[in-house]
Amino acid sequence: MARMLKFNIFRYNPQDPQSVPHMQSFTIDETESMTLFIVLNRLREEQDPSLQFDFCCRAGICGACAMVVNGRPGLACHTKTKELPEENTLMPLPVFKLVGDLSVDTGTWFRAMYKKIESWCHTKKVFDPSAPEERMDNAVAESIYELDRCIECGCCVAACGTALMREDFLGATALNRVARFILDPRDERTEKEYFDIIGTDEGIFGCMGLLACQDVCPKYLPLQDVLGKLRQKMAFAAVNNLLPSFMKREVKL
Amino acid sequence: MQIFQTDLLCIGAGLAGERVAIEAADNGFSVTCLSLVPARRSHSSAAQGGMQAALGNSAMGEGDTPDVHFADTVKGSDWGADQECARIFADTAPIAMRQMAFWGVPWNRVVPGEQTYYKGGKPFTAFEKPENEGLIHSRSFGGTAKWRTCYTSDGTGHAVLYTLDNRAAQMGVEVHDKTEAIALIHDGETCMGAIVRCLKTGELSAYLARATLIATGGYGRIYRESTNAVICDGGGHIIALDTGKAVIGNPEAVQFHPTGIVPTDILVTEGCRGDGGTLLDVNQYRFMPDYEPEKAELASRDVVSRRMTEHMRKGLGVKSPYGDHLWLDIRHLGEKHISTKLREVQEICESFLGVDPVHQLIPVRPTQHYSMGGVRTNSDGAAYGLKGLFSAGEACCWDMHGFNRLGGNSLAETIVAGMHVGGKVVEFLQGSDTAFKTDCMREAFSRQQDRIKALIHGANGRENVYAVRNAMFDAIMKGAGIFRNGKDLQESVDKLTDILQRARKVGLRSNGLGANQELAAALKIEGQVKMALCVCYAALKRTESRGAHTREDFPERNDRDWLNRTLATWANLSDDLPTLTYEPATSVFEIPPGERGYGGGKIIPMDTPPVATPKGAKA
Ligand SMILES: Cc1cc2nc3c(=O)[nH]c(=O)nc-3n(C[C@H](O)[C@H](O)[C@H](O)COP(=O)(O)OP(=O)(O)OC[C@H]3O[C@@H](n4cnc5c(N)ncnc54)[C@H](O)[C@@H]3O)c2cc1C
Ligand code: SF4
Ligand code: SF4
Ligand code: FES
């Protein structure tokens, strides 16, 4: 207890002509059960009111507070100072557009992604308000939710070598979303339609499989598994497109 | 000045805002939603437990109907609810849930055969009918006669919001995120949109709209300790109050949740108790059955919160550097149950407390949780006071919750009322045309521009916005906590009146350029103090105990004098106190006032008790 903690924080306000990107150091006394949420709010309220950063739920469930803590993308509200050394570096997530200091614009990136993969259930059915709901196996529902748990924090994208190099790379989060719809019996898209979205270098074949994404995912989504199965499924789809129908095989996701 | 134009402007892109947006988009209208954060980060995503609808598919929900749901809701509200709205709600909820299933929510489903559930910490088995296999399942929540809460593990809000946002994207609803409405455009009669600050660049723009919806969620963050996200700061209420015309209904109706964890006040879901978790005191003794033999931990939230506070006041709380707390025990539910059905809870305990709930107790205390009050609307969701202004979700006082909201009824309200109000907004859009008065827009715009300049240059003073906010936190907690009394409330009101003067003198310490967050805080502080005054002043005047509003000096629920709803306005910007008037709690009585069946307490009856009117009838 009673350590003095030092934080080197990236500072830049693109809207201020006088501002240049630089690192600024702050010191703060550590208190019990302290998290980066507490640290940053205290820094803004007590030391520098111009400091920009994002928190929303402060409970690890909304994904707003992702930043690079000592070189590793993660959720700041989750990060207990107890687990940090005395000197620390905080940087904004790369890939996403910088709003200022530690705050980035993930919203625009994710919206573009939904449009690209058409992130909704594709069905020709029409909802009938007077009918009972369509049945679903509970295990299927649970496996969909398992992938639906992504909070769009952007950590996996920020950690991904391909995403850093290629602006159009969909990233693990998008591929995971596609897998969620493949699992969902309500989505009537065919394998071919999925292939058209992700069977490219922007999608599954751009992924180098080094799995930085899974290492940093704060929700512990099984990204490695998802990417592996998708790659297999899409590779089969690529072959299947060339094969006569009696030879076609299906890979279960 | 950049000007955007749209048929419907939804201020807020949580469940309520998006559900209304989808209804309008589905009918061919252009819709823009504003949100402080990407839509999916809205506070709705944090709701874990679930949403109520009388589907009656599960064994423990058998025999459930909208009538039973309606009765639970009215009782839960301590007869403060508008029964017309509660009826619309209960009848529509099953349809809304099925529609969400159709759009892609992975609801948990009925698994047939013998299943083990928990009640009061003890396991029991129930037989799920094979013919119900695969239909939407339900869990138990406090204050309900049947198990009625539809859920997706313990990420219900997340799953439903993601599905709804997918649907919104599909329907072409525009979401402008990182934007903040800071004033409404109106001429004293009609609302014509909002003045909006971009939270990426700091730029101001005007959004003109034929209909405007306030769906900004609750105002929990005028309290220091709250389960709410930090963006639930009353922004929508403030801009409504600022018009001098729109009305805040029942601001004093503030709910405390029994299980905020200590010290961070993050919520662990009521599902913990619903699934059989128990509350223990310093001696690890289960005390709730002593107070509430029938319902124990599953009495409604206001009751459990009060009993916990009572118990701690007897010295039976656990001492900690952050004050007294109690224990929540879910260990007996077992690792499998906890790591699947209560996984978020497990994660929260591990990440924020370093506690493993499979083997350890969870420190909890009652924490500010829900705003039953809000922008007062009629049953169509149309706001009092201004044409073209609507409100839905937690931001509004529609008012199906009265003085206590039942667990699972709020999330359900967002999409059920959203569906209903959305329909009414569509009717409004089809039947009307608005002439946009550009002078009103320019005037509103330059007023905001001037405010920002004054804050940056310290033209009104150099009060520190965070210091003023801290003073507000202290003042509201003093009077308007779980137990209230006249003396403390008077003190709160007096203090807040002084703090209001300070709020009017705030000046920035930073340069205010770009997405500056100190400026965002400064722009809303005066309005927040006004909201705090609405809460405390209305609570001071309400000399009875009803639902979450508990007056130690007036312990009876007084139907003779107080079966009504507070209506607060801020008639002149420069006033130091809100103007309060009252209206009857409900115009229809399907169920005349009676006992809730839990929580105890005396009732002073009405002089001429109303008779029940049949279902759906208007008075
Ligand atoms: C931790 C927690 C758990 C809960 N669990 C449950 C549960 O299990 N069941 C249940 O029934 N209820 C639950 N609730 C309550 C429920 O989650 C909320 O009442 C509900 O989600 C509110 O939804 P909403 O759409 O009205 O508002 P929100 O989801 O809060 O959305 C508000 C929107 O308004 C935007 N906004 C705010 N101000 C402005 C502004 N000035 N300009 C522009 N945009 C603005 C925000 O960005 C956001 O998009 C829970 C609440 C909490 C705090
Ligand atoms: S495995 Fe693929 S998606 Fe994940 S970090 Fe590597 S390249 Fe990116
Ligand atoms: S997959 Fe994980 S790391 Fe990536 S955005 Fe989702 S929650 Fe964040
Ligand atoms: S603030 Fe929501 S995840 Fe950190």
mmCIF file of C-alpha atoms in Angstrom, chain B residues 132-319:
data_model
loop_
_atom_site.group_PDB
_atom_site.id
_atom_site.type_symbol
_atom_site.label_atom_id
_atom_site.label_comp_id
_atom_site.label_asym_id
_atom_site.label_seq_id
_atom_site.Cartn_x
_atom_site.Cartn_y
_atom_site.Cartn_z
ATOM 1 C CA ASN B 132 -42.980 -26.879 -24.333
ATOM 2 C CA GLU B 133 -39.533 -27.930 -25.448
ATOM 3 C CA GLY B 134 -37.683 -25.128 -27.204
ATOM 4 C CA LEU B 135 -40.084 -22.349 -26.196
ATOM 5 C CA ILE B 136 -38.735 -19.294 -24.324
ATOM 6 C CA HIS B 137 -37.854 -20.212 -20.722
ATOM 7 C CA SER B 138 -38.193 -17.939 -17.699
ATOM 8 C CA ARG B 139 -36.533 -17.394 -14.344
ATOM 9 C CA SER B 140 -37.677 -15.984 -11.053
ATOM 10 C CA PHE B 141 -37.371 -12.303 -10.086
ATOM 11 C CA GLY B 142 -38.502 -10.445 -6.976
ATOM 12 C CA GLY B 143 -42.109 -9.419 -6.396
ATOM 13 C CA THR B 144 -43.772 -11.698 -8.944
ATOM 14 C CA ALA B 145 -46.378 -14.427 -8.516
ATOM 15 C CA LYS B 146 -44.945 -16.550 -11.329
ATOM 16 C CA TRP B 147 -41.552 -17.143 -12.875
ATOM 17 C CA ARG B 148 -41.819 -14.776 -15.784
ATOM 18 C CA THR B 149 -38.431 -13.330 -16.570
ATOM 19 C CA CYS B 150 -37.129 -14.184 -20.050
ATOM 20 C CA TYR B 151 -33.358 -14.269 -20.138
ATOM 21 C CA THR B 152 -30.201 -14.978 -22.072
ATOM 22 C CA SER B 153 -27.778 -16.380 -19.501
ATOM 23 C CA ASP B 154 -26.983 -13.264 -17.516
ATOM 24 C CA GLY B 155 -26.351 -11.058 -20.480
ATOM 25 C CA THR B 156 -29.941 -10.309 -21.404
ATOM 26 C CA GLY B 157 -29.548 -6.588 -22.001
ATOM 27 C CA HIS B 158 -26.429 -7.181 -24.063
ATOM 28 C CA ALA B 159 -28.024 -9.855 -26.245
ATOM 29 C CA VAL B 160 -31.231 -7.915 -26.805
ATOM 30 C CA LEU B 161 -29.496 -4.602 -27.525
ATOM 31 C CA TYR B 162 -27.114 -6.193 -30.013
ATOM 32 C CA THR B 163 -29.998 -7.834 -31.811
ATOM 33 C CA LEU B 164 -31.999 -4.616 -31.859
ATOM 34 C CA ASP B 165 -29.027 -2.614 -33.103
ATOM 35 C CA ASN B 166 -28.532 -5.175 -35.860
ATOM 36 C CA ARG B 167 -32.143 -4.695 -36.813
ATOM 37 C CA ALA B 168 -31.733 -0.901 -36.728
ATOM 38 C CA ALA B 169 -28.737 -1.152 -39.052
ATOM 39 C CA GLN B 170 -30.755 -3.361 -41.358
ATOM 40 C CA MET B 171 -33.637 -0.848 -41.397
ATOM 41 C CA GLY B 172 -31.304 2.017 -42.256
ATOM 42 C CA VAL B 173 -31.659 3.843 -38.953
ATOM 43 C CA GLU B 174 -28.823 6.368 -38.697
ATOM 44 C CA VAL B 175 -26.954 6.331 -35.422
ATOM 45 C CA HIS B 176 -24.781 9.348 -34.720
ATOM 46 C CA ASP B 177 -22.696 8.209 -31.820
ATOM 47 C CA LYS B 178 -20.481 10.342 -29.638
ATOM 48 C CA THR B 179 -23.011 13.134 -29.938
ATOM 49 C CA GLU B 180 -24.814 14.901 -27.118
ATOM 50 C CA ALA B 181 -28.079 16.811 -27.257
ATOM 51 C CA ILE B 182 -27.584 19.871 -25.069
ATOM 52 C CA ALA B 183 -30.834 21.761 -25.725
ATOM 53 C CA LEU B 184 -34.208 21.250 -27.376
ATOM 54 C CA ILE B 185 -35.345 23.542 -30.186
ATOM 55 C CA HIS B 186 -38.875 24.730 -29.432
ATOM 56 C CA ASP B 187 -41.130 27.772 -29.503
ATOM 57 C CA GLY B 188 -42.892 27.125 -26.228
ATOM 58 C CA GLU B 189 -45.524 24.979 -27.948
ATOM 59 C CA THR B 190 -43.864 22.639 -30.402
ATOM 60 C CA CYS B 191 -40.570 20.812 -30.198
ATOM 61 C CA MET B 192 -38.557 20.910 -33.427
ATOM 62 C CA GLY B 193 -35.392 18.977 -32.637
ATOM 63 C CA ALA B 194 -32.235 19.620 -30.688
ATOM 64 C CA ILE B 195 -28.935 21.439 -30.546
ATOM 65 C CA VAL B 196 -26.218 18.826 -30.487
ATOM 66 C CA ARG B 197 -22.554 18.834 -29.519
ATOM 67 C CA CYS B 198 -20.254 16.401 -31.308
ATOM 68 C CA LEU B 199 -18.154 14.525 -28.768
ATOM 69 C CA LYS B 200 -15.439 13.811 -31.346
ATOM 70 C CA THR B 201 -14.798 17.389 -32.438
ATOM 71 C CA GLY B 202 -16.698 19.641 -30.063
ATOM 72 C CA GLU B 203 -18.651 21.114 -32.956
ATOM 73 C CA LEU B 204 -22.237 22.301 -32.432
ATOM 74 C CA SER B 205 -24.995 21.536 -34.913
ATOM 75 C CA ALA B 206 -28.762 21.680 -35.183
ATOM 76 C CA TYR B 207 -30.961 18.643 -35.772
ATOM 77 C CA LEU B 208 -34.401 19.551 -37.049
ATOM 78 C CA ALA B 209 -37.057 16.886 -36.628
ATOM 79 C CA ARG B 210 -40.821 16.588 -36.958
ATOM 80 C CA ALA B 211 -40.890 14.370 -33.901
ATOM 81 C CA THR B 212 -38.311 14.218 -31.125
ATOM 82 C CA LEU B 213 -37.973 11.364 -28.648
ATOM 83 C CA ILE B 214 -36.155 11.536 -25.342
ATOM 84 C CA ALA B 215 -34.847 8.044 -24.549
ATOM 85 C CA THR B 216 -31.770 8.946 -22.572
ATOM 86 C CA GLY B 217 -32.143 6.446 -19.745
ATOM 87 C CA GLY B 218 -32.050 7.206 -16.027
ATOM 88 C CA TYR B 219 -30.574 10.005 -13.923
ATOM 89 C CA GLY B 220 -28.792 7.785 -11.403
ATOM 90 C CA ARG B 221 -25.532 9.661 -11.737
ATOM 91 C CA ILE B 222 -26.781 12.641 -9.806
ATOM 92 C CA TYR B 223 -26.009 10.230 -6.935
ATOM 93 C CA ARG B 224 -22.376 9.425 -6.178
ATOM 94 C CA GLU B 225 -22.981 5.745 -5.537
ATOM 95 C CA SER B 226 -25.008 4.212 -8.313
ATOM 96 C CA THR B 227 -25.176 0.993 -10.279
ATOM 97 C CA ASN B 228 -25.722 3.092 -13.415
ATOM 98 C CA ALA B 229 -23.185 3.697 -16.156
ATOM 99 C CA VAL B 230 -21.398 7.021 -15.892
ATOM 100 C CA ILE B 231 -23.392 8.309 -18.880
ATOM 101 C CA CYS B 232 -26.732 7.971 -17.052
ATOM 102 C CA ASP B 233 -26.447 11.554 -15.927
ATOM 103 C CA GLY B 234 -29.889 12.964 -16.608
ATOM 104 C CA GLY B 235 -28.985 14.680 -19.893
ATOM 105 C CA GLY B 236 -32.430 14.144 -21.390
ATOM 106 C CA HIS B 237 -34.257 15.280 -18.266
ATOM 107 C CA ILE B 238 -32.171 18.408 -18.070
ATOM 108 C CA ILE B 239 -32.960 19.569 -21.604
ATOM 109 C CA ALA B 240 -36.640 18.786 -21.042
ATOM 110 C CA LEU B 241 -36.713 20.717 -17.763
ATOM 111 C CA ASP B 242 -34.903 23.603 -19.435
ATOM 112 C CA THR B 243 -37.817 24.201 -21.797
ATOM 113 C CA GLY B 244 -39.916 25.345 -18.854
ATOM 114 C CA LYS B 245 -42.799 23.427 -20.464
ATOM 115 C CA ALA B 246 -41.981 19.741 -20.289
ATOM 116 C CA VAL B 247 -42.718 18.054 -16.989
ATOM 117 C CA ILE B 248 -40.782 15.640 -14.793
ATOM 118 C CA GLY B 249 -43.156 13.128 -13.178
ATOM 119 C CA ASN B 250 -42.407 11.661 -9.735
ATOM 120 C CA PRO B 251 -38.751 12.733 -9.540
ATOM 121 C CA GLU B 252 -38.650 11.570 -5.903
ATOM 122 C CA ALA B 253 -39.312 7.958 -6.941
ATOM 123 C CA VAL B 254 -35.779 6.569 -6.889
ATOM 124 C CA GLN B 255 -35.073 2.884 -6.458
ATOM 125 C CA PHE B 256 -32.178 1.380 -4.560
ATOM 126 C CA HIS B 257 -31.012 -2.090 -5.527
ATOM 127 C CA PRO B 258 -30.181 -4.521 -2.720
ATOM 128 C CA THR B 259 -26.990 -5.903 -4.229
ATOM 129 C CA GLY B 260 -24.416 -3.361 -5.349
ATOM 130 C CA ILE B 261 -20.949 -4.716 -4.586
ATOM 131 C CA VAL B 262 -18.697 -2.871 -2.165
ATOM 132 C CA PRO B 263 -16.799 -0.632 -2.873
ATOM 133 C CA THR B 264 -17.447 -0.062 -6.586
ATOM 134 C CA ASP B 265 -21.266 -0.251 -6.538
ATOM 135 C CA ILE B 266 -21.335 -2.473 -9.583
ATOM 136 C CA LEU B 267 -24.548 -4.450 -9.625
ATOM 137 C CA VAL B 268 -24.795 -8.174 -9.294
ATOM 138 C CA THR B 269 -28.112 -9.251 -10.710
ATOM 139 C CA GLU B 270 -31.314 -9.961 -8.835
ATOM 140 C CA GLY B 271 -31.055 -13.256 -10.686
ATOM 141 C CA CYS B 272 -28.639 -14.275 -7.908
ATOM 142 C CA ARG B 273 -31.470 -14.137 -5.411
ATOM 143 C CA GLY B 274 -33.981 -15.348 -7.981
ATOM 144 C CA ASP B 275 -31.885 -18.453 -8.528
ATOM 145 C CA GLY B 276 -31.671 -19.016 -4.778
ATOM 146 C CA GLY B 277 -28.926 -16.765 -3.400
ATOM 147 C CA THR B 278 -29.342 -15.636 0.216
ATOM 148 C CA LEU B 279 -28.383 -12.572 2.269
ATOM 149 C CA LEU B 280 -26.273 -13.053 5.385
ATOM 150 C CA ASP B 281 -25.216 -10.680 8.163
ATOM 151 C CA VAL B 282 -21.994 -10.265 10.108
ATOM 152 C CA ASN B 283 -22.677 -13.575 11.897
ATOM 153 C CA GLN B 284 -23.373 -15.229 8.558
ATOM 154 C CA TYR B 285 -26.969 -15.530 9.672
ATOM 155 C CA ARG B 286 -29.746 -15.452 7.059
ATOM 156 C CA PHE B 287 -31.925 -12.621 8.335
ATOM 157 C CA MET B 288 -34.440 -11.921 5.566
ATOM 158 C CA PRO B 289 -36.956 -14.642 6.577
ATOM 159 C CA ASP B 290 -37.253 -12.944 10.003
ATOM 160 C CA TYR B 291 -38.486 -9.764 8.354
ATOM 161 C CA GLU B 292 -40.349 -11.223 5.387
ATOM 162 C CA PRO B 293 -41.323 -14.811 6.247
ATOM 163 C CA GLU B 294 -43.213 -15.270 3.010
ATOM 164 C CA LYS B 295 -40.934 -13.784 0.340
ATOM 165 C CA ALA B 296 -37.614 -13.481 2.212
ATOM 166 C CA GLU B 297 -34.907 -12.382 -0.273
ATOM 167 C CA LEU B 298 -37.496 -12.213 -3.027
ATOM 168 C CA ALA B 299 -39.665 -9.435 -1.676
ATOM 169 C CA SER B 300 -39.576 -6.401 -3.952
ATOM 170 C CA ARG B 301 -36.414 -4.340 -4.111
ATOM 171 C CA ASP B 302 -37.513 -1.405 -2.017
ATOM 172 C CA VAL B 303 -38.506 -3.793 0.759
ATOM 173 C CA VAL B 304 -35.282 -5.824 0.674
ATOM 174 C CA SER B 305 -33.144 -2.656 0.554
ATOM 175 C CA ARG B 306 -34.977 -1.224 3.553
ATOM 176 C CA ARG B 307 -34.730 -4.448 5.536
ATOM 177 C CA MET B 308 -31.006 -4.622 4.829
ATOM 178 C CA THR B 309 -30.540 -1.045 6.001
ATOM 179 C CA GLU B 310 -32.665 -1.739 9.080
ATOM 180 C CA HIS B 311 -30.565 -4.794 9.862
ATOM 181 C CA MET B 312 -27.294 -2.907 9.450
ATOM 182 C CA ARG B 313 -28.597 -0.136 11.686
ATOM 183 C CA LYS B 314 -28.980 -2.775 14.406
ATOM 184 C CA GLY B 315 -25.219 -3.190 14.199
ATOM 185 C CA LEU B 316 -25.399 -6.481 12.315
ATOM 186 C CA GLY B 317 -23.614 -5.273 9.191
ATOM 187 C CA VAL B 318 -20.054 -6.208 8.294
ATOM 188 C CA LYS B 319 -17.617 -3.359 9.008
#
